[in-house]
PDB file of C-alpha atoms and ligand atoms in Angstrom:
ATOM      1  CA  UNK A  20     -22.025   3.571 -10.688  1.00 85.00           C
ATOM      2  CA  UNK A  21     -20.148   3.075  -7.432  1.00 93.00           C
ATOM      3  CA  UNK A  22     -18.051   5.841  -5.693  1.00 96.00           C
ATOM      4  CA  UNK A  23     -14.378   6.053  -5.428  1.00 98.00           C
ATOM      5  CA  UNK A  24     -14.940   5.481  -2.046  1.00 98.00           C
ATOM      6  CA  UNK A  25     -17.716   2.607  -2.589  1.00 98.00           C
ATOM      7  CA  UNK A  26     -14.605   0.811  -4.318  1.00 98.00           C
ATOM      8  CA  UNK A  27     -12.143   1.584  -1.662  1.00 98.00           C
ATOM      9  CA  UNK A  28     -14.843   0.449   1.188  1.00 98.00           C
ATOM     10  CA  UNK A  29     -15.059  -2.985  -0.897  1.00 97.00           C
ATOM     11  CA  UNK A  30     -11.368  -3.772  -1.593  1.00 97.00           C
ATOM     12  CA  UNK A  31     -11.667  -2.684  -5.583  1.00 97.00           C
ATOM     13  CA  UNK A  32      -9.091   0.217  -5.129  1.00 97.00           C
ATOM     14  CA  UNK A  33      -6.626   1.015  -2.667  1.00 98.00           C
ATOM     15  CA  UNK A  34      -6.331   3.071   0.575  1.00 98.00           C
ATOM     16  CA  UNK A  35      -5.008   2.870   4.089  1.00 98.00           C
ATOM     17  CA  UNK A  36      -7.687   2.100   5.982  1.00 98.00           C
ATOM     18  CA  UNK A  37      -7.274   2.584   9.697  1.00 98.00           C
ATOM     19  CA  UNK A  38     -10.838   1.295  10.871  1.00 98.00           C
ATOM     20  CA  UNK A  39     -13.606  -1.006   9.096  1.00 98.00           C
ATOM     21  CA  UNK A  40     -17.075  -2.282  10.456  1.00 98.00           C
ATOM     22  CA  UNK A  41     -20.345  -3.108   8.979  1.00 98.00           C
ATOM     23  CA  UNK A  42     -21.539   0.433   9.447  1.00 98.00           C
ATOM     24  CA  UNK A  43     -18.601   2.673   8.214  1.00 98.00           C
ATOM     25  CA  UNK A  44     -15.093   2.957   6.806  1.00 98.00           C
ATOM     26  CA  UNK A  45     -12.485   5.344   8.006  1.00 99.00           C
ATOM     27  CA  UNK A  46      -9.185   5.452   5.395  1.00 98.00           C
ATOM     28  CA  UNK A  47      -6.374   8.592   4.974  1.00 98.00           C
ATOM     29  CA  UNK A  48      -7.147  10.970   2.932  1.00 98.00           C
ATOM     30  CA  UNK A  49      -5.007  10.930  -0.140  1.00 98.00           C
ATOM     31  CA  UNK A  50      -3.893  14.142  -0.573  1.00 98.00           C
ATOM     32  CA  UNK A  51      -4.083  15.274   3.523  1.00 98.00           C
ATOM     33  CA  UNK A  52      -4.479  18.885   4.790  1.00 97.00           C
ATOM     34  CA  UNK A  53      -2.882  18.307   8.214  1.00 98.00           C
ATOM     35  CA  UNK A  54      -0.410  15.285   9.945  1.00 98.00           C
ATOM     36  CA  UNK A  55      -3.909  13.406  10.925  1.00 98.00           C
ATOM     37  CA  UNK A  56      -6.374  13.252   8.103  1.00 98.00           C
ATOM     38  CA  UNK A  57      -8.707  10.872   7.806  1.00 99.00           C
ATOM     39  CA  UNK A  58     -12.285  10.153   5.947  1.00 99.00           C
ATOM     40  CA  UNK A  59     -14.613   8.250   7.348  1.00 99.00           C
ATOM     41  CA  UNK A  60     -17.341   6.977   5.183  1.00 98.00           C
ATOM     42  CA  UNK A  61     -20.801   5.076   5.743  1.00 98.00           C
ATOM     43  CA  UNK A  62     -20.428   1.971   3.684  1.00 98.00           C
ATOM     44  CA  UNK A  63     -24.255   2.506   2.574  1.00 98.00           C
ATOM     45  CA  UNK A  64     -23.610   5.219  -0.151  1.00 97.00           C
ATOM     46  CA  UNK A  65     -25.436   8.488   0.536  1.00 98.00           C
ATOM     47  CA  UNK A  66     -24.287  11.160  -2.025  1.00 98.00           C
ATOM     48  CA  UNK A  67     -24.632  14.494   0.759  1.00 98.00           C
ATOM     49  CA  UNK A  68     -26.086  15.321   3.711  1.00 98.00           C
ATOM     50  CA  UNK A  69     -29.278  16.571   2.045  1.00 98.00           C
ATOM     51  CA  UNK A  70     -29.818  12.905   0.854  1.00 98.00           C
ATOM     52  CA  UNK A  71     -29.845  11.360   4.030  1.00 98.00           C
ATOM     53  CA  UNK A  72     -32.709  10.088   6.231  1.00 98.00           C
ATOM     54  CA  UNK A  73     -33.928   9.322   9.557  1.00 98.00           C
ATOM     55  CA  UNK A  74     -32.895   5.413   9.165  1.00 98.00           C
ATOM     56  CA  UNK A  75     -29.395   7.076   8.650  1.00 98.00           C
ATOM     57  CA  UNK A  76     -29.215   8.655  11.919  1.00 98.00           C
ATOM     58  CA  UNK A  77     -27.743   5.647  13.922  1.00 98.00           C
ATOM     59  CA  UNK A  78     -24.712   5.204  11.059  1.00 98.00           C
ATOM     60  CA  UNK A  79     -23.836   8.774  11.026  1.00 98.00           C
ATOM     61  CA  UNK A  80     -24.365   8.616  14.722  1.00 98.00           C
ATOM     62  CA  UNK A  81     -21.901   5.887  14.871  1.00 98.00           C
ATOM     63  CA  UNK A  82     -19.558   8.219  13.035  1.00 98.00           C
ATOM     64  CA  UNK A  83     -18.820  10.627  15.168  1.00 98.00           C
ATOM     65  CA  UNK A  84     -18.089   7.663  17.792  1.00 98.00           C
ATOM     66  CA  UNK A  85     -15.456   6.220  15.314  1.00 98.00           C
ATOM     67  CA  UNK A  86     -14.324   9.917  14.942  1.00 98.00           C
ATOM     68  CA  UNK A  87     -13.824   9.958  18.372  1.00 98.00           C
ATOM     69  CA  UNK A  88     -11.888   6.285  18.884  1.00 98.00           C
ATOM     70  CA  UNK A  89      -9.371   7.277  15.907  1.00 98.00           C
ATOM     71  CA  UNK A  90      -8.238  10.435  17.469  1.00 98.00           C
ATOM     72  CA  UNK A  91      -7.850   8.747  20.387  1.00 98.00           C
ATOM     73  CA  UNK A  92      -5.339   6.567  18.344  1.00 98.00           C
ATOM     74  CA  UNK A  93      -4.370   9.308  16.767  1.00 98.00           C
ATOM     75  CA  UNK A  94      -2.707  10.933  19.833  1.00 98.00           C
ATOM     76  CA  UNK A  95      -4.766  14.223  18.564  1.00 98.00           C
ATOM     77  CA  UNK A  96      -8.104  13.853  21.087  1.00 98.00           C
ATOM     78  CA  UNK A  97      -6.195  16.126  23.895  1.00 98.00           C
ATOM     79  CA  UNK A  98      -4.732  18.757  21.600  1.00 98.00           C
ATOM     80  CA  UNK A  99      -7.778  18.783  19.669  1.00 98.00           C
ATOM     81  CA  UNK A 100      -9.317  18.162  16.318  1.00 98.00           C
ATOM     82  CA  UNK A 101     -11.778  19.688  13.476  1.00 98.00           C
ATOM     83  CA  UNK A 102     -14.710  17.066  12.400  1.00 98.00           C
ATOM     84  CA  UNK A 103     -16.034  18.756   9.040  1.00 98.00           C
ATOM     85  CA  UNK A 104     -18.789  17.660   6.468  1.00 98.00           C
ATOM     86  CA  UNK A 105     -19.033  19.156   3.233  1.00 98.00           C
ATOM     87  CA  UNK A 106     -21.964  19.918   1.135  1.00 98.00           C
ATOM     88  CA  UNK A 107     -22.597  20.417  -2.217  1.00 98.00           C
ATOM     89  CA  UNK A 108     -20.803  23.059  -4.298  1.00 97.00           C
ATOM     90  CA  UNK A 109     -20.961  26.206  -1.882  1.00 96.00           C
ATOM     91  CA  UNK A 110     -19.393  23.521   0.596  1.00 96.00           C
ATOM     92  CA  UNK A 111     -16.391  22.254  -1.545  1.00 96.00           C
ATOM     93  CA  UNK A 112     -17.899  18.494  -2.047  1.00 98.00           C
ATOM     94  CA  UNK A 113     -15.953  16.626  -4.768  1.00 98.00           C
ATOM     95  CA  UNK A 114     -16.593  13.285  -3.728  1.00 98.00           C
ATOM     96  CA  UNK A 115     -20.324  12.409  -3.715  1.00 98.00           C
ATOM     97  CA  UNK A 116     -20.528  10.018  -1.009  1.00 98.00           C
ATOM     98  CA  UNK A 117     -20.980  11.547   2.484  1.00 98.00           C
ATOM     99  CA  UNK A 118     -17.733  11.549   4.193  1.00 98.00           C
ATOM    100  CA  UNK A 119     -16.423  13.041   7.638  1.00 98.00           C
ATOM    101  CA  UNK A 120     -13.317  14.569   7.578  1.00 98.00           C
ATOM    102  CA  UNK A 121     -11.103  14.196  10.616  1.00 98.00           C
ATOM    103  CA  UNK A 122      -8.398  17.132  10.903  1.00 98.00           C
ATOM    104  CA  UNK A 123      -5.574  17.246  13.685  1.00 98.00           C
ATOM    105  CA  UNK A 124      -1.915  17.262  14.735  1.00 98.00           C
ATOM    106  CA  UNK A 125      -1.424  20.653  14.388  1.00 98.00           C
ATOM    107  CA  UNK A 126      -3.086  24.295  14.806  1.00 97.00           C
ATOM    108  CA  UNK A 127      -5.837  24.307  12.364  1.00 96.00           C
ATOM    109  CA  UNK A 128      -7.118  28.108  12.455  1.00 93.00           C
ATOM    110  CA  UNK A 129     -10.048  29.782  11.768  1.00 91.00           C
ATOM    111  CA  UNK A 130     -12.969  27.942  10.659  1.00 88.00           C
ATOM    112  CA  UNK A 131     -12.936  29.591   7.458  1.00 85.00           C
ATOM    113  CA  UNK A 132     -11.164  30.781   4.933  1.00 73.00           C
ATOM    114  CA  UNK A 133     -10.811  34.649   5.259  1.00 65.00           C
TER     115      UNK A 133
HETATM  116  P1  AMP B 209     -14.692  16.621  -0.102  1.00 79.47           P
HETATM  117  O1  AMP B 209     -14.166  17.886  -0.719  1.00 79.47           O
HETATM  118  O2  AMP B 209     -15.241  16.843   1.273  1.00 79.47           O
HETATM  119  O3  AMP B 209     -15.626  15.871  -1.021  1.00 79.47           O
HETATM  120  O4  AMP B 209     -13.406  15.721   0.152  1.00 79.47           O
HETATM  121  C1  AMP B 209     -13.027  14.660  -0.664  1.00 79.47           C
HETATM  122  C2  AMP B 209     -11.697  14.172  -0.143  1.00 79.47           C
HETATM  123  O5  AMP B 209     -11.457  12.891  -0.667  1.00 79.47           O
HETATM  124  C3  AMP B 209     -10.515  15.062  -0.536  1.00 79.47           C
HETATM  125  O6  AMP B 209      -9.866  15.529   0.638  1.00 79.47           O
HETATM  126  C4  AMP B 209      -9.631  14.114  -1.345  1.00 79.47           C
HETATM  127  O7  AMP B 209      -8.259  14.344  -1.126  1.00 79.47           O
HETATM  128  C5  AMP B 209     -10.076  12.756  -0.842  1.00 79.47           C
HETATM  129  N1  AMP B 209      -9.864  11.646  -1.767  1.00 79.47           N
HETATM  130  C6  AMP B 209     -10.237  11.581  -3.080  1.00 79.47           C
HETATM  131  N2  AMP B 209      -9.891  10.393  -3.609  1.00 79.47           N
HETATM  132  C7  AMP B 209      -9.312   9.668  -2.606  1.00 79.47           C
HETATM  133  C8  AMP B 209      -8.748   8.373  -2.511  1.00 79.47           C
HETATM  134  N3  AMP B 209      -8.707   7.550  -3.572  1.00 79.47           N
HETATM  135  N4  AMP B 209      -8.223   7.972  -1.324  1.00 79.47           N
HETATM  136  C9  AMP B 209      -8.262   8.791  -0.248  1.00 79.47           C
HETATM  137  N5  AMP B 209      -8.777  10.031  -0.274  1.00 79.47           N
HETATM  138  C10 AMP B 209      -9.291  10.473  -1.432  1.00 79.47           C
END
């Protein structure tokens, strides 16, 4: 069965999506944590981190460069931004299709939850 996000990288369900290639997807999240929020997604779908391999490396490479061009568009690359991955249940995953988050626009605090 495809992903939520499989279906919003295809055109099946909504989202705003700020950036498409043939490698990845970047779209806002729904329900954002700070002004900037945005998910990128590789369009191949690889449930978690643990499931990836080394023919992955160039698209999750090529994340953190799209990462890097949407805060730039953002206005958020000089006052800074959090990149975060989540894994599995210990990590908070809910959507099983490996996703960056991209965080900014405001203070974001400590790392983790105290
Ligand atoms: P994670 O906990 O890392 O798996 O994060 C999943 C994220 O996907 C959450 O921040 C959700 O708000 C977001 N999300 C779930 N469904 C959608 C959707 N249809 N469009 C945009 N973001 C979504």
């Amino acid at each position: 069965m495809a992903t939520i996000f499989s279906k919003i990288i295809n055109g099946e369900i909504k989202a705003d999506i700020v950036y498409q290639d043939d490698q990845v997807t970047a779209f806002r999240d729904i329900n954002p944590q700070a002004p900037v929020h945005i998910l990128i997604v590789p369009n191949k779908e690889i449930p978690t981190v643990n499931d990836m391999t080394e023919e992955d490396e160039q698209t999750i490479g090529h994340m953190f460069t799209v990462a890097k061009l949407l805060a730039a568009k953002e206005g958020v690359a000089e006052s800074g931004y959090r990149l975060l991955v989540n894994c599995n249940r210990d990590g908070g995953q809910e959507v099983f299709h490996l996703h960056m988050h991209l965080f900014g626009g405001r203070p974001l605090g400590p790392m983790l939850a105290r």
